[in-house]
């Protein structure tokens, strides 16, 4: 079974609008972390935001927020006030367990911001 | 350097040849990861090193792939007898143990012809 599922291969959004990128996960470990990375066409992986499984509040980082719904096992990324520079691939990832382990990545969503 | 450094940035090799890809993690980072990204795909986990612990090799696709990490710092990923399906971008990342963030290098684009 897929550990991380991103069901939207591509998304379009108008500049200045908000957009939600979906991510669902599957784990039986009570301790885990959820990550979002951005990969522009240059290929680098840029860390955006992190949510721990025990965190009570949804994570926020500037224009990025993570809509964490633990019971539904979803960790959607919300980008507010989209900018042209937000056009990129976005990957959701999970790390299971307390001690550092490898991240498992989803297949990604390509976001295109239109002027 | 300030970030994760990978070399070479691009490598073209003939089918059947061996290649070595290098990763220089951020100083002090004890965790090091190798991933593979095929064109338009997500990241496929290959191997994970943590301090002096035995590496997690569960993602290596075949016995042609191996990796080592010397002195807890620099890591080398070796692919023997390369095949065309090995063509991909190989990404290395490092982090502090328990950190919420893994820092990625720019990757090595491997093309097997």
PDB file of N, CA and C in Angstrom, chain A residues 35 37 39 42-47 50 89 91 95 98-108 110, chain B residues 33 35 37 40-43 45 47-48 50 56 91 95-106:
ATOM      1  N   UNK A  35       5.828  16.256   6.048  1.00  0.00           N
ATOM      2  CA  UNK A  35       6.630  17.313   5.441  1.00  0.00           C
ATOM      3  C   UNK A  35       6.042  17.683   4.076  1.00  0.00           C
ATOM      4  N   UNK A  37       7.648  19.563   0.552  1.00  0.00           N
ATOM      5  CA  UNK A  37       8.787  20.115  -0.156  1.00  0.00           C
ATOM      6  C   UNK A  37       8.325  20.684  -1.489  1.00  0.00           C
ATOM      7  N   UNK A  39       9.731  21.649  -5.351  1.00  0.00           N
ATOM      8  CA  UNK A  39      10.815  21.409  -6.303  1.00  0.00           C
ATOM      9  C   UNK A  39      10.577  22.228  -7.558  1.00  0.00           C
ATOM     10  N   UNK A  42      14.408  24.064 -11.452  1.00  0.00           N
ATOM     11  CA  UNK A  42      15.859  23.937 -11.247  1.00  0.00           C
ATOM     12  C   UNK A  42      16.240  22.620 -10.577  1.00  0.00           C
ATOM     13  N   UNK A  43      15.277  21.947  -9.972  1.00  0.00           N
ATOM     14  CA  UNK A  43      15.518  20.621  -9.421  1.00  0.00           C
ATOM     15  C   UNK A  43      15.814  20.548  -7.940  1.00  0.00           C
ATOM     16  N   UNK A  44      16.120  21.676  -7.303  1.00  0.00           N
ATOM     17  CA  UNK A  44      16.427  21.600  -5.870  1.00  0.00           C
ATOM     18  C   UNK A  44      15.167  21.286  -5.075  1.00  0.00           C
ATOM     19  N   UNK A  45      15.337  20.648  -3.949  1.00  0.00           N
ATOM     20  CA  UNK A  45      14.225  20.327  -3.044  1.00  0.00           C
ATOM     21  C   UNK A  45      14.246  21.339  -1.911  1.00  0.00           C
ATOM     22  N   UNK A  46      13.169  22.089  -1.784  1.00  0.00           N
ATOM     23  CA  UNK A  46      13.095  23.159  -0.799  1.00  0.00           C
ATOM     24  C   UNK A  46      12.070  22.782   0.271  1.00  0.00           C
ATOM     25  N   UNK A  47      12.532  22.713   1.508  1.00  0.00           N
ATOM     26  CA  UNK A  47      11.637  22.389   2.615  1.00  0.00           C
ATOM     27  C   UNK A  47      10.667  23.541   2.854  1.00  0.00           C
ATOM     28  N   UNK A  50       6.517  21.570   8.274  1.00  0.00           N
ATOM     29  CA  UNK A  50       6.541  20.296   8.995  1.00  0.00           C
ATOM     30  C   UNK A  50       5.399  20.247  10.006  1.00  0.00           C
ATOM     31  N   UNK A  89       6.804  21.680  -8.649  1.00  0.00           N
ATOM     32  CA  UNK A  89       6.283  20.397  -8.140  1.00  0.00           C
ATOM     33  C   UNK A  89       6.280  20.491  -6.616  1.00  0.00           C
ATOM     34  N   UNK A  91       5.867  18.088  -3.161  1.00  0.00           N
ATOM     35  CA  UNK A  91       5.888  16.723  -2.659  1.00  0.00           C
ATOM     36  C   UNK A  91       5.523  16.700  -1.186  1.00  0.00           C
ATOM     37  N   UNK A  95       7.820  10.829   7.738  1.00  0.00           N
ATOM     38  CA  UNK A  95       8.845  10.084   8.462  1.00  0.00           C
ATOM     39  C   UNK A  95       8.157   9.374   9.611  1.00  0.00           C
ATOM     40  N   UNK A  98      10.039   7.997  16.089  1.00  0.00           N
ATOM     41  CA  UNK A  98      10.616   9.157  16.762  1.00  0.00           C
ATOM     42  C   UNK A  98      12.022   9.454  16.290  1.00  0.00           C
ATOM     43  N   UNK A  99      12.801   8.413  16.104  1.00  0.00           N
ATOM     44  CA  UNK A  99      14.195   8.608  15.736  1.00  0.00           C
ATOM     45  C   UNK A  99      14.280   8.817  14.228  1.00  0.00           C
ATOM     46  N   UNK A 100      15.230   9.634  13.818  1.00  0.00           N
ATOM     47  CA  UNK A 100      15.363   9.971  12.406  1.00  0.00           C
ATOM     48  C   UNK A 100      15.377   8.761  11.501  1.00  0.00           C
ATOM     49  N   UNK A 101      14.489   8.698  10.595  1.00  0.00           N
ATOM     50  CA  UNK A 101      14.426   7.653   9.582  1.00  0.00           C
ATOM     51  C   UNK A 101      14.215   8.308   8.235  1.00  0.00           C
ATOM     52  N   UNK A 102      14.307   7.537   7.195  1.00  0.00           N
ATOM     53  CA  UNK A 102      14.175   8.093   5.850  1.00  0.00           C
ATOM     54  C   UNK A 102      12.758   8.606   5.622  1.00  0.00           C
ATOM     55  N   UNK A 103      12.670   9.648   4.826  1.00  0.00           N
ATOM     56  CA  UNK A 103      11.379  10.174   4.407  1.00  0.00           C
ATOM     57  C   UNK A 103      10.827   9.337   3.263  1.00  0.00           C
ATOM     58  N   UNK A 104       9.512   9.114   3.314  1.00  0.00           N
ATOM     59  CA  UNK A 104       8.811   8.469   2.200  1.00  0.00           C
ATOM     60  C   UNK A 104       8.025   9.550   1.485  1.00  0.00           C
ATOM     61  N   UNK A 105       8.210   9.645   0.167  1.00  0.00           N
ATOM     62  CA  UNK A 105       7.602  10.725  -0.605  1.00  0.00           C
ATOM     63  C   UNK A 105       6.402  10.254  -1.419  1.00  0.00           C
ATOM     64  N   UNK A 106       5.478  11.177  -1.629  1.00  0.00           N
ATOM     65  CA  UNK A 106       4.402  10.962  -2.577  1.00  0.00           C
ATOM     66  C   UNK A 106       4.872  11.233  -3.997  1.00  0.00           C
ATOM     67  N   UNK A 107       3.972  11.067  -4.941  1.00  0.00           N
ATOM     68  CA  UNK A 107       4.329  11.201  -6.354  1.00  0.00           C
ATOM     69  C   UNK A 107       4.335  12.650  -6.828  1.00  0.00           C
ATOM     70  N   UNK A 108       3.844  13.546  -6.004  1.00  0.00           N
ATOM     71  CA  UNK A 108       3.948  14.967  -6.319  1.00  0.00           C
ATOM     72  C   UNK A 108       2.743  15.541  -7.031  1.00  0.00           C
ATOM     73  N   UNK A 110       2.022  18.923  -9.596  1.00  0.00           N
ATOM     74  CA  UNK A 110       2.600  20.067 -10.326  1.00  0.00           C
ATOM     75  C   UNK A 110       1.624  21.230 -10.264  1.00  0.00           C
TER      76      UNK A 110
ATOM     77  N   UNK B  33      20.937  10.554   3.580  1.00  0.00           N
ATOM     78  CA  UNK B  33      19.974   9.784   2.785  1.00  0.00           C
ATOM     79  C   UNK B  33      20.328   9.890   1.305  1.00  0.00           C
ATOM     80  N   UNK B  35      18.374   9.291  -2.413  1.00  0.00           N
ATOM     81  CA  UNK B  35      17.119   9.070  -3.118  1.00  0.00           C
ATOM     82  C   UNK B  35      17.382   9.077  -4.614  1.00  0.00           C
ATOM     83  N   UNK B  37      15.324   9.963  -8.304  1.00  0.00           N
ATOM     84  CA  UNK B  37      14.135  10.568  -8.908  1.00  0.00           C
ATOM     85  C   UNK B  37      14.194  10.388 -10.413  1.00  0.00           C
ATOM     86  N   UNK B  40       9.963  13.100 -13.982  1.00  0.00           N
ATOM     87  CA  UNK B  40       8.547  13.309 -13.696  1.00  0.00           C
ATOM     88  C   UNK B  40       7.983  12.482 -12.573  1.00  0.00           C
ATOM     89  N   UNK B  41       8.845  11.836 -11.826  1.00  0.00           N
ATOM     90  CA  UNK B  41       8.384  10.961 -10.747  1.00  0.00           C
ATOM     91  C   UNK B  41       8.727  11.528  -9.378  1.00  0.00           C
ATOM     92  N   UNK B  42       8.217  10.861  -8.345  1.00  0.00           N
ATOM     93  CA  UNK B  42       8.562  11.227  -6.975  1.00  0.00           C
ATOM     94  C   UNK B  42       9.930  10.687  -6.608  1.00  0.00           C
ATOM     95  N   UNK B  43      10.279  10.833  -5.352  1.00  0.00           N
ATOM     96  CA  UNK B  43      11.584  10.402  -4.867  1.00  0.00           C
ATOM     97  C   UNK B  43      11.503   8.978  -4.331  1.00  0.00           C
ATOM     98  N   UNK B  45      13.348   6.156  -2.196  1.00  0.00           N
ATOM     99  CA  UNK B  45      14.366   5.975  -1.166  1.00  0.00           C
ATOM    100  C   UNK B  45      15.328   4.860  -1.562  1.00  0.00           C
ATOM    101  N   UNK B  47      18.914   4.485   0.375  1.00  0.00           N
ATOM    102  CA  UNK B  47      19.676   4.046   1.542  1.00  0.00           C
ATOM    103  C   UNK B  47      19.772   5.188   2.542  1.00  0.00           C
ATOM    104  N   UNK B  48      19.914   4.819   3.833  1.00  0.00           N
ATOM    105  CA  UNK B  48      19.948   5.803   4.910  1.00  0.00           C
ATOM    106  C   UNK B  48      21.059   5.434   5.881  1.00  0.00           C
ATOM    107  N   UNK B  50      22.838   6.557   9.583  1.00  0.00           N
ATOM    108  CA  UNK B  50      22.655   7.303  10.815  1.00  0.00           C
ATOM    109  C   UNK B  50      23.811   6.985  11.752  1.00  0.00           C
ATOM    110  N   UNK B  56      20.378   1.572   6.672  1.00  0.00           N
ATOM    111  CA  UNK B  56      19.122   1.003   6.181  1.00  0.00           C
ATOM    112  C   UNK B  56      19.224   0.926   4.664  1.00  0.00           C
ATOM    113  N   UNK B  91      19.619  12.076  -5.628  1.00  0.00           N
ATOM    114  CA  UNK B  91      19.608  13.161  -4.637  1.00  0.00           C
ATOM    115  C   UNK B  91      20.120  12.656  -3.299  1.00  0.00           C
ATOM    116  N   UNK B  95      20.633  15.475   7.612  1.00  0.00           N
ATOM    117  CA  UNK B  95      19.889  16.136   8.684  1.00  0.00           C
ATOM    118  C   UNK B  95      20.522  15.795  10.020  1.00  0.00           C
ATOM    119  N   UNK B  96      20.136  16.579  11.020  1.00  0.00           N
ATOM    120  CA  UNK B  96      20.456  16.228  12.396  1.00  0.00           C
ATOM    121  C   UNK B  96      19.462  15.159  12.843  1.00  0.00           C
ATOM    122  N   UNK B  97      19.851  14.305  13.750  1.00  0.00           N
ATOM    123  CA  UNK B  97      18.935  13.269  14.235  1.00  0.00           C
ATOM    124  C   UNK B  97      17.737  13.934  14.882  1.00  0.00           C
ATOM    125  N   UNK B  98      16.549  13.459  14.519  1.00  0.00           N
ATOM    126  CA  UNK B  98      15.333  13.997  15.113  1.00  0.00           C
ATOM    127  C   UNK B  98      14.937  15.345  14.566  1.00  0.00           C
ATOM    128  N   UNK B  99      15.721  15.861  13.626  1.00  0.00           N
ATOM    129  CA  UNK B  99      15.395  17.168  13.055  1.00  0.00           C
ATOM    130  C   UNK B  99      14.122  17.087  12.230  1.00  0.00           C
ATOM    131  N   UNK B 100      13.442  18.193  12.145  1.00  0.00           N
ATOM    132  CA  UNK B 100      12.236  18.227  11.334  1.00  0.00           C
ATOM    133  C   UNK B 100      12.547  18.549   9.878  1.00  0.00           C
ATOM    134  N   UNK B 101      13.792  18.731   9.537  1.00  0.00           N
ATOM    135  CA  UNK B 101      14.105  19.125   8.171  1.00  0.00           C
ATOM    136  C   UNK B 101      15.309  18.371   7.656  1.00  0.00           C
ATOM    137  N   UNK B 102      15.187  17.847   6.438  1.00  0.00           N
ATOM    138  CA  UNK B 102      16.321  17.270   5.736  1.00  0.00           C
ATOM    139  C   UNK B 102      16.704  18.230   4.620  1.00  0.00           C
ATOM    140  N   UNK B 103      17.987  18.510   4.504  1.00  0.00           N
ATOM    141  CA  UNK B 103      18.491  19.425   3.492  1.00  0.00           C
ATOM    142  C   UNK B 103      19.007  18.622   2.307  1.00  0.00           C
ATOM    143  N   UNK B 104      18.560  19.001   1.130  1.00  0.00           N
ATOM    144  CA  UNK B 104      18.916  18.259  -0.074  1.00  0.00           C
ATOM    145  C   UNK B 104      20.030  18.948  -0.843  1.00  0.00           C
ATOM    146  N   UNK B 105      20.838  18.124  -1.506  1.00  0.00           N
ATOM    147  CA  UNK B 105      21.796  18.636  -2.468  1.00  0.00           C
ATOM    148  C   UNK B 105      21.106  18.882  -3.802  1.00  0.00           C
ATOM    149  N   UNK B 106      21.873  19.366  -4.750  1.00  0.00           N
ATOM    150  CA  UNK B 106      21.319  19.701  -6.074  1.00  0.00           C
ATOM    151  C   UNK B 106      21.136  18.474  -6.956  1.00  0.00           C
TER     152      UNK B 106
END
